[in-house]
Tab-separated table of C-alpha atoms in Angstrom:
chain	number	residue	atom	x	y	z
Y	729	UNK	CA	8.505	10.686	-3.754
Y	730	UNK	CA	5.421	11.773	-1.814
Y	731	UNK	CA	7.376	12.389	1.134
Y	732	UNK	CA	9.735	14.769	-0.821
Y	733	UNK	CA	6.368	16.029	-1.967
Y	734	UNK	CA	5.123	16.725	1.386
Y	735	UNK	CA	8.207	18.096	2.737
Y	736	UNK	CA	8.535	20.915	-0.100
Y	737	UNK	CA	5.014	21.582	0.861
Y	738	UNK	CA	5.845	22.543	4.108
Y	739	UNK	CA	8.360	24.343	3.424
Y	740	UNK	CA	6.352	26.819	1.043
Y	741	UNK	CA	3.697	26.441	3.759
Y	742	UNK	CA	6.171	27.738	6.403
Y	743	UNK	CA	7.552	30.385	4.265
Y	744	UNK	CA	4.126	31.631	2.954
Y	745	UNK	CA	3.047	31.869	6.801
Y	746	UNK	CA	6.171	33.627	7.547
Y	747	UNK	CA	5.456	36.492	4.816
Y	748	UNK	CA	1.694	36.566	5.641
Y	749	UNK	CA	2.822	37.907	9.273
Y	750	UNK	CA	5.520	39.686	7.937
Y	751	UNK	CA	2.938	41.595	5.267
Y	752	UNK	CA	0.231	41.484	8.420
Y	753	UNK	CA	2.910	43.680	10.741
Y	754	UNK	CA	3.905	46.070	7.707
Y	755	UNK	CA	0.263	47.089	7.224
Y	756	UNK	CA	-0.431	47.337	10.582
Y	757	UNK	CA	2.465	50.155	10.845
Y	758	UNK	CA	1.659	51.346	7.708
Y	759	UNK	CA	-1.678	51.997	8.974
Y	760	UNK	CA	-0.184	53.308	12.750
Y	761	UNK	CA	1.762	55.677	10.447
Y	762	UNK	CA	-0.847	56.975	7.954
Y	763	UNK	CA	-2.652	60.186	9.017
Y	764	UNK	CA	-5.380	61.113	5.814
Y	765	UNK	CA	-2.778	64.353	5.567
Y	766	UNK	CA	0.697	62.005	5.489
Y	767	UNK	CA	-1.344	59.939	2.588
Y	768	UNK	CA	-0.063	62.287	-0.191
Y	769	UNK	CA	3.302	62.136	1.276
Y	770	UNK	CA	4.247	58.494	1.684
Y	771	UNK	CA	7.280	57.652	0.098
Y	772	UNK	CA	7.069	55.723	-3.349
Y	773	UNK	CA	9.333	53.054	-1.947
Y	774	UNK	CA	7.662	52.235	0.758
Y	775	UNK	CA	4.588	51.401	-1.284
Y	776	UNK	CA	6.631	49.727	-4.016
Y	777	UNK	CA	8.220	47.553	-1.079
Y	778	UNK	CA	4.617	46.429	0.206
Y	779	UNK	CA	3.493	45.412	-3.390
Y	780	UNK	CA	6.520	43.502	-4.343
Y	781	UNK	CA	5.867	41.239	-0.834
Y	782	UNK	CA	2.157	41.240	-1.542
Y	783	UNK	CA	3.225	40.016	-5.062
Y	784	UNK	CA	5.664	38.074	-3.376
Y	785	UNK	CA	2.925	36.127	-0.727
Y	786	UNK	CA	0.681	35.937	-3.967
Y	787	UNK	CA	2.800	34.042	-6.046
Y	788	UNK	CA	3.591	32.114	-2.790
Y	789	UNK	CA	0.211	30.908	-2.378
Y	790	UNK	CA	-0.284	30.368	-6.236
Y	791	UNK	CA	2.980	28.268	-5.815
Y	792	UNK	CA	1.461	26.730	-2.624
Y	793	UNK	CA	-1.534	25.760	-4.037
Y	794	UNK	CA	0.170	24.471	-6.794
Y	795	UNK	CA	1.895	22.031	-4.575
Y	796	UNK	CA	-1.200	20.805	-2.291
Y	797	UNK	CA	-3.043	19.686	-6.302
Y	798	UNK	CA	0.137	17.819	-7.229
Y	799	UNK	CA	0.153	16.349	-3.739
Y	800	UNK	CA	-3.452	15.547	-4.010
Y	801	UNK	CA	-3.009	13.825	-7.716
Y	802	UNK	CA	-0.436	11.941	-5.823
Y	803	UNK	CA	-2.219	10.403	-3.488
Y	804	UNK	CA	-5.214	9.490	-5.396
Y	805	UNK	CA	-2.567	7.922	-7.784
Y	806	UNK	CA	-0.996	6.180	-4.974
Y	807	UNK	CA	-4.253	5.100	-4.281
Y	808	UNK	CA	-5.446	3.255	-7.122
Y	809	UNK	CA	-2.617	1.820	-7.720
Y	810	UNK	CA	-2.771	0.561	-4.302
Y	811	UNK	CA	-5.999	-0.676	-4.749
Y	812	UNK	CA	-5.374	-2.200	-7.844
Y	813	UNK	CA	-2.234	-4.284	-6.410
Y	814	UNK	CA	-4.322	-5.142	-3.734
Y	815	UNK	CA	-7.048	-6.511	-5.786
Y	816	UNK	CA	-4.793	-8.703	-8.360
Y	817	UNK	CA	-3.149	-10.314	-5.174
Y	818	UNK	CA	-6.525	-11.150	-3.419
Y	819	UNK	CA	-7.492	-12.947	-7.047
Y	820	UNK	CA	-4.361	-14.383	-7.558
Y	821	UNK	CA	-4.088	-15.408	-3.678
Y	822	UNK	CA	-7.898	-16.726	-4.225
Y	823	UNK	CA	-6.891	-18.456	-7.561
Y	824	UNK	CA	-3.564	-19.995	-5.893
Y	825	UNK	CA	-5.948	-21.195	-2.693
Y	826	UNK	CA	-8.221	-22.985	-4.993
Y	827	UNK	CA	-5.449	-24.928	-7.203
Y	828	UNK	CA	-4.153	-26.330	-3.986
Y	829	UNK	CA	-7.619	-26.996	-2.614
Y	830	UNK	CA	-8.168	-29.115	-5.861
Y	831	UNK	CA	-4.935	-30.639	-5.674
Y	832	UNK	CA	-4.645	-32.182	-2.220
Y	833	UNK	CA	-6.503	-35.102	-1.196
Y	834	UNK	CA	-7.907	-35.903	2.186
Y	835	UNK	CA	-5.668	-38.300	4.425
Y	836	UNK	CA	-8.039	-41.209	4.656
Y	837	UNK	CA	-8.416	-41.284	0.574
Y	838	UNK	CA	-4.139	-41.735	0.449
Y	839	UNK	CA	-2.751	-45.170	-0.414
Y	840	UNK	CA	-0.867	-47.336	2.289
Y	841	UNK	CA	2.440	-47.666	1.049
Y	842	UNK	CA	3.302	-50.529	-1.861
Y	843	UNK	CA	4.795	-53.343	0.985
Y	844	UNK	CA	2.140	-52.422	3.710
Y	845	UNK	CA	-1.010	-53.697	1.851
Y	846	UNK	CA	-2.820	-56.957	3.317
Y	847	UNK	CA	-4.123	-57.906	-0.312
Y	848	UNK	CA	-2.244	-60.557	-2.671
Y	849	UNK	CA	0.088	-59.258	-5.480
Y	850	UNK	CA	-2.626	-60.904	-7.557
Y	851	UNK	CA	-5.476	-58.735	-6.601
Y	852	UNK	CA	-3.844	-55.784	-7.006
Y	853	UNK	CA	-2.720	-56.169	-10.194
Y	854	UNK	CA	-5.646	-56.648	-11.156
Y	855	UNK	CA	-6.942	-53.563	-9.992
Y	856	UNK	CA	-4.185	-51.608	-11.548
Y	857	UNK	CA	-5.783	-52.910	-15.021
Y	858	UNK	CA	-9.750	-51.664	-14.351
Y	859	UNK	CA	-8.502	-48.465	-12.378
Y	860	UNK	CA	-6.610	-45.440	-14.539
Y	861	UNK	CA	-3.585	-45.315	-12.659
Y	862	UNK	CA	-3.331	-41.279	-11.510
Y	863	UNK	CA	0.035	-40.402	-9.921
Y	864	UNK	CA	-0.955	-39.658	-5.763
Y	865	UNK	CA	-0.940	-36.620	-4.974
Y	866	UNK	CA	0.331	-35.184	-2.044
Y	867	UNK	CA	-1.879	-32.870	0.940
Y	868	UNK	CA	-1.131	-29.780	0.493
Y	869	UNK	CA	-0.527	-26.902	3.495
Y	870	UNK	CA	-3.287	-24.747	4.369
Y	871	UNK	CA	-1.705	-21.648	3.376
Y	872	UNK	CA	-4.426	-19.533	4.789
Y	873	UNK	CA	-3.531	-20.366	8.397
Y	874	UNK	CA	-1.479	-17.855	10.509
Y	875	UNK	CA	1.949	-19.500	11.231
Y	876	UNK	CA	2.247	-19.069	15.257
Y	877	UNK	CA	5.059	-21.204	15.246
Y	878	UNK	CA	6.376	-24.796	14.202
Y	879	UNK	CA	3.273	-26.311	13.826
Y	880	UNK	CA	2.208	-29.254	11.260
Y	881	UNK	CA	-0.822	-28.132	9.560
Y	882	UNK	CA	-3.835	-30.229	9.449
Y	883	UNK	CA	-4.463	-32.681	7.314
Y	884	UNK	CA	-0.609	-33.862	6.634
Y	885	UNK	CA	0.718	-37.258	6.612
Y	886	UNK	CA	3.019	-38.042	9.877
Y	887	UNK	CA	6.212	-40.237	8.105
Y	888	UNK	CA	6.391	-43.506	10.478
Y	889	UNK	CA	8.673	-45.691	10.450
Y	890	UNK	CA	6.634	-49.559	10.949
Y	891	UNK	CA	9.489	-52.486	11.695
């Protein structure tokens, strides 16, 4: 859309410039041509033809000018909306960062497995009873690291195999 924009705009540009030289050489021979006694004898047409391109490179610019405040609205649209989808992802990235920093748990605070415990089956169930049993959670990734590759982030469990 903006490049559309922008290309329109320099086509009027190039045009406009085009009939700004174009009216510059006219007056110039205009003026080569006009003696103060050849003023009362210019030809109506000739005049008429340099008003209708200075109308012409008028309405240009008007047109031109036109065109640069729609460009400008635009981009200060394009913008703030930038800015605004730039801001809701930071939040919700910041948001998202903190729910998985609240749900992981550090490695050394993980269970052992059910069949690798030393205890008796007796003194665990009797733990089970005092404790509120909460479902263990997993780590979580650190999402905010750069991936450079297959690397295990910090902080995850290694799956071993003990026989």
């Amino acid at each position: 859309m903006i490049t559309n924009a922008l290309c329109d705009l320099e086509k009027c540009v190039d045009t406009a410039g085009v009939q700004l030289d174009t009216l510059a050489l006219r007056l110039t021979d205009v003026e080569r041509n006009l003696d103060e006694n050849e003023l009362e004898s210019l030809e109506n047409e000739s005049v008429m033809e340099l008003l209708e391109s200075v109308t012409e490179v008028k309405n240009e610019y008007q047109n031109l000018r036109k065109d640069l405040q729609e460009v400008q609205q635009l981009q200060k649209e394009m913008t703030n909306s930038l800015r605004y989808q730039l801001r809701n992802m930071t939040q919700t990235f910041r948001g998202l960062k903190k729910k998985i920093e609240s749900n992981s748990i550090p490695v050394h605070l993980v269970p052992p497995p059910a069949g690798s415990s030393s205890r008796g089956a007796g003194g665990e169930g009797r733990e089970a009873q005092h404790q509120p049993h909460a479902p263990p959670l997993l780590p979580q990734p650190d999402l905010t690291a750069h991936d450079h590759g297959p690397r295990r982030a910090t902080g995850m469990l290694k799956s071993v195999s003990k026989n």
